[in-house]
Amino acid sequence: MEYDPTRPKWIQIADVIRRRISTGEYPPNHLISEVRMEQEFDVARVTIRKVTAALRKEGLIVTTPGMGSFVTAQDSTT
């Protein structure tokens, strides 16, 4: 991924994940793996943690301790 140097990486990555959720590429209950994101986007775990925190705050994912983060069911009317 080519990053825009004027925007934080975590925001750019969150945009990508948000888009994948909205298009259905990541359907409800899809595991959002921090390890895979670290590798795919070539960033540190702390960056990915910011991404998951933002998506969790928006209600796009839910994190279950010991299991991981999963895409939530989205309201199709929004």
PDB file with one MODEL, atoms N, CA, C and O in Angstrom:
MODEL        1
ATOM      1  N   MET A   1       0.847  -1.183   0.000  1.00  0.00           N
ATOM      2  CA  MET A   1       0.000   0.000   0.000  1.00  0.00           C
ATOM      3  C   MET A   1       0.888   1.239   0.000  1.00  0.00           C
ATOM      4  O   MET A   1       1.878   1.311   0.728  1.00  0.00           O
ATOM      5  N   GLU A   2       0.523   2.193  -0.812  1.00  0.00           N
ATOM      6  CA  GLU A   2       1.231   3.474  -0.881  1.00  0.00           C
ATOM      7  C   GLU A   2       0.545   4.424   0.101  1.00  0.00           C
ATOM      8  O   GLU A   2      -0.643   4.714  -0.036  1.00  0.00           O
ATOM      9  N   TYR A   3       1.295   4.905   1.088  1.00  0.00           N
ATOM     10  CA  TYR A   3       0.704   5.769   2.110  1.00  0.00           C
ATOM     11  C   TYR A   3       0.814   7.238   1.746  1.00  0.00           C
ATOM     12  O   TYR A   3       1.799   7.675   1.152  1.00  0.00           O
ATOM     13  N   ASP A   4      -0.215   7.995   2.112  1.00  0.00           N
ATOM     14  CA  ASP A   4      -0.225   9.448   1.973  1.00  0.00           C
ATOM     15  C   ASP A   4       0.538  10.007   3.172  1.00  0.00           C
ATOM     16  O   ASP A   4       0.103   9.826   4.309  1.00  0.00           O
ATOM     17  N   PRO A   5       1.666  10.682   2.942  1.00  0.00           N
ATOM     18  CA  PRO A   5       2.471  11.162   4.066  1.00  0.00           C
ATOM     19  C   PRO A   5       1.803  12.270   4.886  1.00  0.00           C
ATOM     20  O   PRO A   5       2.302  12.637   5.950  1.00  0.00           O
ATOM     21  N   THR A   6       0.685  12.802   4.401  1.00  0.00           N
ATOM     22  CA  THR A   6       0.012  13.884   5.124  1.00  0.00           C
ATOM     23  C   THR A   6      -1.070  13.371   6.086  1.00  0.00           C
ATOM     24  O   THR A   6      -1.669  14.153   6.824  1.00  0.00           O
ATOM     25  N   ARG A   7      -1.319  12.037   6.072  1.00  0.00           N
ATOM     26  CA  ARG A   7      -2.342  11.459   6.954  1.00  0.00           C
ATOM     27  C   ARG A   7      -1.741  10.311   7.743  1.00  0.00           C
ATOM     28  O   ARG A   7      -0.912   9.569   7.215  1.00  0.00           O
ATOM     29  N   PRO A   8      -2.145  10.146   9.009  1.00  0.00           N
ATOM     30  CA  PRO A   8      -1.636   9.029   9.809  1.00  0.00           C
ATOM     31  C   PRO A   8      -1.938   7.681   9.140  1.00  0.00           C
ATOM     32  O   PRO A   8      -3.012   7.481   8.571  1.00  0.00           O
ATOM     33  N   LYS A   9      -0.983   6.777   9.220  1.00  0.00           N
ATOM     34  CA  LYS A   9      -1.157   5.457   8.593  1.00  0.00           C
ATOM     35  C   LYS A   9      -2.372   4.728   9.132  1.00  0.00           C
ATOM     36  O   LYS A   9      -3.106   4.095   8.374  1.00  0.00           O
ATOM     37  N   TRP A  10      -2.590   4.813  10.450  1.00  0.00           N
ATOM     38  CA  TRP A  10      -3.705   4.058  11.019  1.00  0.00           C
ATOM     39  C   TRP A  10      -5.042   4.509  10.454  1.00  0.00           C
ATOM     40  O   TRP A  10      -5.953   3.695  10.303  1.00  0.00           O
ATOM     41  N   ILE A  11      -5.174   5.789  10.141  1.00  0.00           N
ATOM     42  CA  ILE A  11      -6.424   6.302   9.558  1.00  0.00           C
ATOM     43  C   ILE A  11      -6.594   5.756   8.139  1.00  0.00           C
ATOM     44  O   ILE A  11      -7.697   5.384   7.739  1.00  0.00           O
ATOM     45  N   GLN A  12      -5.503   5.711   7.389  1.00  0.00           N
ATOM     46  CA  GLN A  12      -5.565   5.191   6.019  1.00  0.00           C
ATOM     47  C   GLN A  12      -5.911   3.698   6.015  1.00  0.00           C
ATOM     48  O   GLN A  12      -6.682   3.238   5.173  1.00  0.00           O
ATOM     49  N   ILE A  13      -5.342   2.952   6.953  1.00  0.00           N
ATOM     50  CA  ILE A  13      -5.637   1.525   7.050  1.00  0.00           C
ATOM     51  C   ILE A  13      -7.091   1.317   7.484  1.00  0.00           C
ATOM     52  O   ILE A  13      -7.777   0.442   6.957  1.00  0.00           O
ATOM     53  N   ALA A  14      -7.554   2.112   8.436  1.00  0.00           N
ATOM     54  CA  ALA A  14      -8.950   2.019   8.878  1.00  0.00           C
ATOM     55  C   ALA A  14      -9.897   2.290   7.712  1.00  0.00           C
ATOM     56  O   ALA A  14     -10.939   1.644   7.603  1.00  0.00           O
ATOM     57  N   ASP A  15      -9.550   3.231   6.842  1.00  0.00           N
ATOM     58  CA  ASP A  15     -10.362   3.513   5.653  1.00  0.00           C
ATOM     59  C   ASP A  15     -10.468   2.279   4.755  1.00  0.00           C
ATOM     60  O   ASP A  15     -11.541   1.969   4.238  1.00  0.00           O
ATOM     61  N   VAL A  16      -9.351   1.582   4.576  1.00  0.00           N
ATOM     62  CA  VAL A  16      -9.327   0.374   3.742  1.00  0.00           C
ATOM     63  C   VAL A  16     -10.213  -0.712   4.354  1.00  0.00           C
ATOM     64  O   VAL A  16     -11.017  -1.328   3.654  1.00  0.00           O
ATOM     65  N   ILE A  17     -10.068  -0.944   5.650  1.00  0.00           N
ATOM     66  CA  ILE A  17     -10.857  -1.982   6.317  1.00  0.00           C
ATOM     67  C   ILE A  17     -12.341  -1.611   6.306  1.00  0.00           C
ATOM     68  O   ILE A  17     -13.196  -2.468   6.083  1.00  0.00           O
ATOM     69  N   ARG A  18     -12.640  -0.340   6.545  1.00  0.00           N
ATOM     70  CA  ARG A  18     -14.028   0.151   6.502  1.00  0.00           C
ATOM     71  C   ARG A  18     -14.648  -0.126   5.128  1.00  0.00           C
ATOM     72  O   ARG A  18     -15.792  -0.569   5.028  1.00  0.00           O
ATOM     73  N   ARG A  19     -13.871   0.144   4.076  1.00  0.00           N
ATOM     74  CA  ARG A  19     -14.344  -0.073   2.702  1.00  0.00           C
ATOM     75  C   ARG A  19     -14.583  -1.572   2.461  1.00  0.00           C
ATOM     76  O   ARG A  19     -15.576  -1.950   1.840  1.00  0.00           O
ATOM     77  N   ARG A  20     -13.679  -2.415   2.950  1.00  0.00           N
ATOM     78  CA  ARG A  20     -13.844  -3.863   2.782  1.00  0.00           C
ATOM     79  C   ARG A  20     -15.088  -4.367   3.503  1.00  0.00           C
ATOM     80  O   ARG A  20     -15.760  -5.278   3.019  1.00  0.00           O
ATOM     81  N   ILE A  21     -15.396  -3.788   4.647  1.00  0.00           N
ATOM     82  CA  ILE A  21     -16.608  -4.166   5.381  1.00  0.00           C
ATOM     83  C   ILE A  21     -17.846  -3.703   4.612  1.00  0.00           C
ATOM     84  O   ILE A  21     -18.804  -4.461   4.463  1.00  0.00           O
ATOM     85  N   SER A  22     -17.827  -2.462   4.126  1.00  0.00           N
ATOM     86  CA  SER A  22     -19.012  -1.913   3.449  1.00  0.00           C
ATOM     87  C   SER A  22     -19.306  -2.609   2.117  1.00  0.00           C
ATOM     88  O   SER A  22     -20.465  -2.702   1.712  1.00  0.00           O
ATOM     89  N   THR A  23     -18.267  -3.098   1.436  1.00  0.00           N
ATOM     90  CA  THR A  23     -18.483  -3.783   0.152  1.00  0.00           C
ATOM     91  C   THR A  23     -18.832  -5.254   0.328  1.00  0.00           C
ATOM     92  O   THR A  23     -19.212  -5.923  -0.634  1.00  0.00           O
ATOM     93  N   GLY A  24     -18.705  -5.764   1.555  1.00  0.00           N
ATOM     94  CA  GLY A  24     -19.000  -7.165   1.797  1.00  0.00           C
ATOM     95  C   GLY A  24     -17.799  -8.078   1.621  1.00  0.00           C
ATOM     96  O   GLY A  24     -17.909  -9.291   1.800  1.00  0.00           O
ATOM     97  N   GLU A  25     -16.650  -7.506   1.271  1.00  0.00           N
ATOM     98  CA  GLU A  25     -15.435  -8.320   1.171  1.00  0.00           C
ATOM     99  C   GLU A  25     -15.147  -8.971   2.525  1.00  0.00           C
ATOM    100  O   GLU A  25     -14.680 -10.108   2.598  1.00  0.00           O
ATOM    101  N   TYR A  26     -15.440  -8.214   3.605  1.00  0.00           N
ATOM    102  CA  TYR A  26     -15.362  -8.747   4.970  1.00  0.00           C
ATOM    103  C   TYR A  26     -16.792  -8.827   5.481  1.00  0.00           C
ATOM    104  O   TYR A  26     -17.319  -7.834   5.984  1.00  0.00           O
ATOM    105  N   PRO A  27     -17.436  -9.992   5.363  1.00  0.00           N
ATOM    106  CA  PRO A  27     -18.838 -10.134   5.794  1.00  0.00           C
ATOM    107  C   PRO A  27     -18.962 -10.201   7.316  1.00  0.00           C
ATOM    108  O   PRO A  27     -17.953 -10.309   8.013  1.00  0.00           O
ATOM    109  N   PRO A  28     -20.191 -10.137   7.838  1.00  0.00           N
ATOM    110  CA  PRO A  28     -20.389 -10.269   9.279  1.00  0.00           C
ATOM    111  C   PRO A  28     -19.723 -11.538   9.814  1.00  0.00           C
ATOM    112  O   PRO A  28     -19.744 -12.589   9.174  1.00  0.00           O
ATOM    113  N   ASN A  29     -19.140 -11.414  10.987  1.00  0.00           N
ATOM    114  CA  ASN A  29     -18.428 -12.488  11.687  1.00  0.00           C
ATOM    115  C   ASN A  29     -17.063 -12.821  11.089  1.00  0.00           C
ATOM    116  O   ASN A  29     -16.416 -13.770  11.532  1.00  0.00           O
ATOM    117  N   HIS A  30     -16.617 -12.064  10.101  1.00  0.00           N
ATOM    118  CA  HIS A  30     -15.274 -12.264   9.528  1.00  0.00           C
ATOM    119  C   HIS A  30     -14.234 -11.860  10.570  1.00  0.00           C
ATOM    120  O   HIS A  30     -14.341 -10.796  11.179  1.00  0.00           O
ATOM    121  N   LEU A  31     -13.227 -12.713  10.772  1.00  0.00           N
ATOM    122  CA  LEU A  31     -12.162 -12.424  11.722  1.00  0.00           C
ATOM    123  C   LEU A  31     -11.254 -11.323  11.179  1.00  0.00           C
ATOM    124  O   LEU A  31     -10.738 -11.430  10.066  1.00  0.00           O
ATOM    125  N   ILE A  32     -11.063 -10.278  11.960  1.00  0.00           N
ATOM    126  CA  ILE A  32     -10.130  -9.210  11.630  1.00  0.00           C
ATOM    127  C   ILE A  32      -8.845  -9.515  12.389  1.00  0.00           C
ATOM    128  O   ILE A  32      -8.736  -9.219  13.579  1.00  0.00           O
ATOM    129  N   SER A  33      -7.876 -10.105  11.702  1.00  0.00           N
ATOM    130  CA  SER A  33      -6.642 -10.541  12.337  1.00  0.00           C
ATOM    131  C   SER A  33      -5.614  -9.414  12.405  1.00  0.00           C
ATOM    132  O   SER A  33      -5.204  -8.866  11.382  1.00  0.00           O
ATOM    133  N   GLU A  34      -5.205  -9.077  13.636  1.00  0.00           N
ATOM    134  CA  GLU A  34      -4.179  -8.040  13.808  1.00  0.00           C
ATOM    135  C   GLU A  34      -2.860  -8.477  13.183  1.00  0.00           C
ATOM    136  O   GLU A  34      -2.155  -7.667  12.581  1.00  0.00           O
ATOM    137  N   VAL A  35      -2.528  -9.750  13.324  1.00  0.00           N
ATOM    138  CA  VAL A  35      -1.276 -10.263  12.763  1.00  0.00           C
ATOM    139  C   VAL A  35      -1.278 -10.134  11.242  1.00  0.00           C
ATOM    140  O   VAL A  35      -0.294  -9.689  10.651  1.00  0.00           O
ATOM    141  N   ARG A  36      -2.379 -10.522  10.614  1.00  0.00           N
ATOM    142  CA  ARG A  36      -2.469 -10.417   9.150  1.00  0.00           C
ATOM    143  C   ARG A  36      -2.403  -8.970   8.688  1.00  0.00           C
ATOM    144  O   ARG A  36      -1.764  -8.662   7.682  1.00  0.00           O
ATOM    145  N   MET A  37      -3.067  -8.081   9.426  1.00  0.00           N
ATOM    146  CA  MET A  37      -3.032  -6.664   9.049  1.00  0.00           C
ATOM    147  C   MET A  37      -1.622  -6.100   9.188  1.00  0.00           C
ATOM    148  O   MET A  37      -1.172  -5.326   8.344  1.00  0.00           O
ATOM    149  N   GLU A  38      -0.930  -6.488  10.252  1.00  0.00           N
ATOM    150  CA  GLU A  38       0.464  -6.057  10.427  1.00  0.00           C
ATOM    151  C   GLU A  38       1.288  -6.431   9.205  1.00  0.00           C
ATOM    152  O   GLU A  38       2.056  -5.619   8.688  1.00  0.00           O
ATOM    153  N   GLN A  39       1.122  -7.668   8.749  1.00  0.00           N
ATOM    154  CA  GLN A  39       1.881  -8.153   7.604  1.00  0.00           C
ATOM    155  C   GLN A  39       1.430  -7.482   6.305  1.00  0.00           C
ATOM    156  O   GLN A  39       2.265  -7.042   5.515  1.00  0.00           O
ATOM    157  N   GLU A  40       0.133  -7.404   6.083  1.00  0.00           N
ATOM    158  CA  GLU A  40      -0.389  -6.829   4.843  1.00  0.00           C
ATOM    159  C   GLU A  40       0.007  -5.363   4.680  1.00  0.00           C
ATOM    160  O   GLU A  40       0.411  -4.939   3.598  1.00  0.00           O
ATOM    161  N   PHE A  41      -0.111  -4.592   5.765  1.00  0.00           N
ATOM    162  CA  PHE A  41       0.138  -3.156   5.672  1.00  0.00           C
ATOM    163  C   PHE A  41       1.548  -2.764   6.114  1.00  0.00           C
ATOM    164  O   PHE A  41       1.922  -1.593   6.043  1.00  0.00           O
ATOM    165  N   ASP A  42       2.329  -3.747   6.570  1.00  0.00           N
ATOM    166  CA  ASP A  42       3.728  -3.532   6.963  1.00  0.00           C
ATOM    167  C   ASP A  42       3.870  -2.417   7.996  1.00  0.00           C
ATOM    168  O   ASP A  42       4.629  -1.465   7.819  1.00  0.00           O
ATOM    169  N   VAL A  43       3.110  -2.572   9.080  1.00  0.00           N
ATOM    170  CA  VAL A  43       3.141  -1.600  10.166  1.00  0.00           C
ATOM    171  C   VAL A  43       3.260  -2.327  11.504  1.00  0.00           C
ATOM    172  O   VAL A  43       3.105  -3.546  11.570  1.00  0.00           O
ATOM    173  N   ALA A  44       3.534  -1.580  12.558  1.00  0.00           N
ATOM    174  CA  ALA A  44       3.678  -2.135  13.903  1.00  0.00           C
ATOM    175  C   ALA A  44       2.312  -2.462  14.508  1.00  0.00           C
ATOM    176  O   ALA A  44       1.287  -1.922  14.093  1.00  0.00           O
ATOM    177  N   ARG A  45       2.321  -3.351  15.488  1.00  0.00           N
ATOM    178  CA  ARG A  45       1.082  -3.762  16.154  1.00  0.00           C
ATOM    179  C   ARG A  45       0.367  -2.569  16.779  1.00  0.00           C
ATOM    180  O   ARG A  45      -0.864  -2.529  16.782  1.00  0.00           O
ATOM    181  N   VAL A  46       1.106  -1.601  17.306  1.00  0.00           N
ATOM    182  CA  VAL A  46       0.477  -0.427  17.938  1.00  0.00           C
ATOM    183  C   VAL A  46      -0.375   0.344  16.917  1.00  0.00           C
ATOM    184  O   VAL A  46      -1.415   0.899  17.271  1.00  0.00           O
ATOM    185  N   THR A  47       0.061   0.378  15.668  1.00  0.00           N
ATOM    186  CA  THR A  47      -0.706   1.043  14.610  1.00  0.00           C
ATOM    187  C   THR A  47      -2.006   0.290  14.359  1.00  0.00           C
ATOM    188  O   THR A  47      -3.067   0.898  14.223  1.00  0.00           O
ATOM    189  N   ILE A  48      -1.917  -1.036  14.297  1.00  0.00           N
ATOM    190  CA  ILE A  48      -3.100  -1.862  14.061  1.00  0.00           C
ATOM    191  C   ILE A  48      -4.068  -1.764  15.239  1.00  0.00           C
ATOM    192  O   ILE A  48      -5.284  -1.802  15.051  1.00  0.00           O
ATOM    193  N   ARG A  49      -3.533  -1.640  16.438  1.00  0.00           N
ATOM    194  CA  ARG A  49      -4.405  -1.497  17.616  1.00  0.00           C
ATOM    195  C   ARG A  49      -5.220  -0.212  17.523  1.00  0.00           C
ATOM    196  O   ARG A  49      -6.374  -0.186  17.953  1.00  0.00           O
ATOM    197  N   LYS A  50      -4.644   0.851  16.973  1.00  0.00           N
ATOM    198  CA  LYS A  50      -5.388   2.106  16.777  1.00  0.00           C
ATOM    199  C   LYS A  50      -6.511   1.890  15.770  1.00  0.00           C
ATOM    200  O   LYS A  50      -7.614   2.413  15.933  1.00  0.00           O
ATOM    201  N   VAL A  51      -6.221   1.112  14.726  1.00  0.00           N
ATOM    202  CA  VAL A  51      -7.232   0.806  13.707  1.00  0.00           C
ATOM    203  C   VAL A  51      -8.399   0.055  14.344  1.00  0.00           C
ATOM    204  O   VAL A  51      -9.555   0.443  14.177  1.00  0.00           O
ATOM    205  N   THR A  52      -8.096  -1.019  15.075  1.00  0.00           N
ATOM    206  CA  THR A  52      -9.179  -1.814  15.659  1.00  0.00           C
ATOM    207  C   THR A  52      -9.954  -1.019  16.708  1.00  0.00           C
ATOM    208  O   THR A  52     -11.167  -1.183  16.835  1.00  0.00           O
ATOM    209  N   ALA A  53      -9.271  -0.169  17.451  1.00  0.00           N
ATOM    210  CA  ALA A  53      -9.968   0.663  18.443  1.00  0.00           C
ATOM    211  C   ALA A  53     -10.959   1.602  17.754  1.00  0.00           C
ATOM    212  O   ALA A  53     -12.085   1.771  18.223  1.00  0.00           O
ATOM    213  N   ALA A  54     -10.543   2.208  16.650  1.00  0.00           N
ATOM    214  CA  ALA A  54     -11.414   3.127  15.915  1.00  0.00           C
ATOM    215  C   ALA A  54     -12.617   2.388  15.330  1.00  0.00           C
ATOM    216  O   ALA A  54     -13.747   2.868  15.418  1.00  0.00           O
ATOM    217  N   LEU A  55     -12.375   1.225  14.734  1.00  0.00           N
ATOM    218  CA  LEU A  55     -13.467   0.451  14.129  1.00  0.00           C
ATOM    219  C   LEU A  55     -14.425  -0.068  15.201  1.00  0.00           C
ATOM    220  O   LEU A  55     -15.633  -0.148  14.978  1.00  0.00           O
ATOM    221  N   ARG A  56     -13.879  -0.420  16.364  1.00  0.00           N
ATOM    222  CA  ARG A  56     -14.711  -0.877  17.482  1.00  0.00           C
ATOM    223  C   ARG A  56     -15.600   0.275  17.968  1.00  0.00           C
ATOM    224  O   ARG A  56     -16.783   0.080  18.244  1.00  0.00           O
ATOM    225  N   LYS A  57     -15.020   1.466  18.069  1.00  0.00           N
ATOM    226  CA  LYS A  57     -15.765   2.652  18.517  1.00  0.00           C
ATOM    227  C   LYS A  57     -16.913   2.986  17.556  1.00  0.00           C
ATOM    228  O   LYS A  57     -17.975   3.453  17.967  1.00  0.00           O
ATOM    229  N   GLU A  58     -16.665   2.730  16.257  1.00  0.00           N
ATOM    230  CA  GLU A  58     -17.693   2.982  15.235  1.00  0.00           C
ATOM    231  C   GLU A  58     -18.741   1.876  15.175  1.00  0.00           C
ATOM    232  O   GLU A  58     -19.746   2.006  14.477  1.00  0.00           O
ATOM    233  N   GLY A  59     -18.504   0.788  15.907  1.00  0.00           N
ATOM    234  CA  GLY A  59     -19.449  -0.324  15.907  1.00  0.00           C
ATOM    235  C   GLY A  59     -19.308  -1.255  14.719  1.00  0.00           C
ATOM    236  O   GLY A  59     -20.195  -2.070  14.467  1.00  0.00           O
ATOM    237  N   LEU A  60     -18.206  -1.150  13.983  1.00  0.00           N
ATOM    238  CA  LEU A  60     -18.000  -2.000  12.806  1.00  0.00           C
ATOM    239  C   LEU A  60     -17.440  -3.365  13.169  1.00  0.00           C
ATOM    240  O   LEU A  60     -17.645  -4.341  12.446  1.00  0.00           O
ATOM    241  N   ILE A  61     -16.730  -3.433  14.294  1.00  0.00           N
ATOM    242  CA  ILE A  61     -16.195  -4.710  14.766  1.00  0.00           C
ATOM    243  C   ILE A  61     -16.460  -4.834  16.257  1.00  0.00           C
ATOM    244  O   ILE A  61     -16.710  -3.850  16.953  1.00  0.00           O
ATOM    245  N   VAL A  62     -16.397  -6.071  16.722  1.00  0.00           N
ATOM    246  CA  VAL A  62     -16.501  -6.353  18.148  1.00  0.00           C
ATOM    247  C   VAL A  62     -15.319  -7.258  18.494  1.00  0.00           C
ATOM    248  O   VAL A  62     -14.974  -8.161  17.731  1.00  0.00           O
ATOM    249  N   THR A  63     -14.706  -7.010  19.642  1.00  0.00           N
ATOM    250  CA  THR A  63     -13.560  -7.795  20.068  1.00  0.00           C
ATOM    251  C   THR A  63     -13.936  -8.639  21.271  1.00  0.00           C
ATOM    252  O   THR A  63     -14.460  -8.139  22.266  1.00  0.00           O
ATOM    253  N   THR A  64     -13.659  -9.927  21.159  1.00  0.00           N
ATOM    254  CA  THR A  64     -13.905 -10.867  22.238  1.00  0.00           C
ATOM    255  C   THR A  64     -12.554 -11.328  22.772  1.00  0.00           C
ATOM    256  O   THR A  64     -11.783 -11.947  22.039  1.00  0.00           O
ATOM    257  N   PRO A  65     -12.254 -11.034  24.044  1.00  0.00           N
ATOM    258  CA  PRO A  65     -10.963 -11.450  24.598  1.00  0.00           C
ATOM    259  C   PRO A  65     -10.706 -12.942  24.402  1.00  0.00           C
ATOM    260  O   PRO A  65     -11.569 -13.778  24.668  1.00  0.00           O
ATOM    261  N   GLY A  66      -9.514 -13.251  23.938  1.00  0.00           N
ATOM    262  CA  GLY A  66      -9.131 -14.634  23.716  1.00  0.00           C
ATOM    263  C   GLY A  66      -9.596 -15.216  22.400  1.00  0.00           C
ATOM    264  O   GLY A  66      -9.210 -16.328  22.038  1.00  0.00           O
ATOM    265  N   MET A  67     -10.425 -14.475  21.678  1.00  0.00           N
ATOM    266  CA  MET A  67     -10.942 -14.975  20.399  1.00  0.00           C
ATOM    267  C   MET A  67     -10.536 -14.097  19.227  1.00  0.00           C
ATOM    268  O   MET A  67     -10.175 -14.608  18.167  1.00  0.00           O
ATOM    269  N   GLY A  68     -10.590 -12.778  19.404  1.00  0.00           N
ATOM    270  CA  GLY A  68     -10.220 -11.869  18.329  1.00  0.00           C
ATOM    271  C   GLY A  68     -11.291 -10.846  18.047  1.00  0.00           C
ATOM    272  O   GLY A  68     -12.255 -10.699  18.799  1.00  0.00           O
ATOM    273  N   SER A  69     -11.102 -10.129  16.928  1.00  0.00           N
ATOM    274  CA  SER A  69     -12.048  -9.096  16.502  1.00  0.00           C
ATOM    275  C   SER A  69     -12.808  -9.579  15.285  1.00  0.00           C
ATOM    276  O   SER A  69     -12.238 -10.158  14.360  1.00  0.00           O
ATOM    277  N   PHE A  70     -14.113  -9.329  15.304  1.00  0.00           N
ATOM    278  CA  PHE A  70     -14.984  -9.817  14.239  1.00  0.00           C
ATOM    279  C   PHE A  70     -15.863  -8.688  13.723  1.00  0.00           C
ATOM    280  O   PHE A  70     -16.250  -7.790  14.471  1.00  0.00           O
ATOM    281  N   VAL A  71     -16.171  -8.748  12.425  1.00  0.00           N
ATOM    282  CA  VAL A  71     -17.061  -7.776  11.806  1.00  0.00           C
ATOM    283  C   VAL A  71     -18.463  -7.976  12.369  1.00  0.00           C
ATOM    284  O   VAL A  71     -18.944  -9.105  12.468  1.00  0.00           O
ATOM    285  N   THR A  72     -19.109  -6.887  12.733  1.00  0.00           N
ATOM    286  CA  THR A  72     -20.486  -6.967  13.245  1.00  0.00           C
ATOM    287  C   THR A  72     -21.464  -6.947  12.074  1.00  0.00           C
ATOM    288  O   THR A  72     -21.112  -6.531  10.970  1.00  0.00           O
ATOM    289  N   ALA A  73     -22.678  -7.393  12.318  1.00  0.00           N
ATOM    290  CA  ALA A  73     -23.735  -7.323  11.308  1.00  0.00           C
ATOM    291  C   ALA A  73     -24.091  -5.854  11.114  1.00  0.00           C
ATOM    292  O   ALA A  73     -24.354  -5.136  12.079  1.00  0.00           O
ATOM    293  N   GLN A  74     -24.096  -5.422   9.881  1.00  0.00           N
ATOM    294  CA  GLN A  74     -24.375  -4.017   9.574  1.00  0.00           C
ATOM    295  C   GLN A  74     -25.832  -3.835   9.197  1.00  0.00           C
ATOM    296  O   GLN A  74     -26.436  -4.707   8.572  1.00  0.00           O
ATOM    297  N   ASP A  75     -26.386  -2.707   9.577  1.00  0.00           N
ATOM    298  CA  ASP A  75     -27.758  -2.342   9.223  1.00  0.00           C
ATOM    299  C   ASP A  75     -27.764  -1.954   7.752  1.00  0.00           C
ATOM    300  O   ASP A  75     -27.107  -0.985   7.372  1.00  0.00           O
ATOM    301  N   SER A  76     -28.480  -2.676   6.929  1.00  0.00           N
ATOM    302  CA  SER A  76     -28.473  -2.414   5.487  1.00  0.00           C
ATOM    303  C   SER A  76     -29.203  -1.153   5.089  1.00  0.00           C
ATOM    304  O   SER A  76     -29.150  -0.762   3.923  1.00  0.00           O
ATOM    305  N   THR A  77     -29.897  -0.491   6.034  1.00  0.00           N
ATOM    306  CA  THR A  77     -30.619   0.744   5.715  1.00  0.00           C
ATOM    307  C   THR A  77     -29.740   1.982   5.834  1.00  0.00           C
ATOM    308  O   THR A  77     -30.187   3.080   5.504  1.00  0.00           O
ATOM    309  N   THR A  78     -28.506   1.833   6.297  1.00  0.00           N
ATOM    310  CA  THR A  78     -27.646   3.011   6.459  1.00  0.00           C
ATOM    311  C   THR A  78     -26.784   3.216   5.254  1.00  0.00           C
ATOM    312  O   THR A  78     -25.995   4.161   5.213  1.00  0.00           O
TER     313      THR A  78
ENDMDL
END
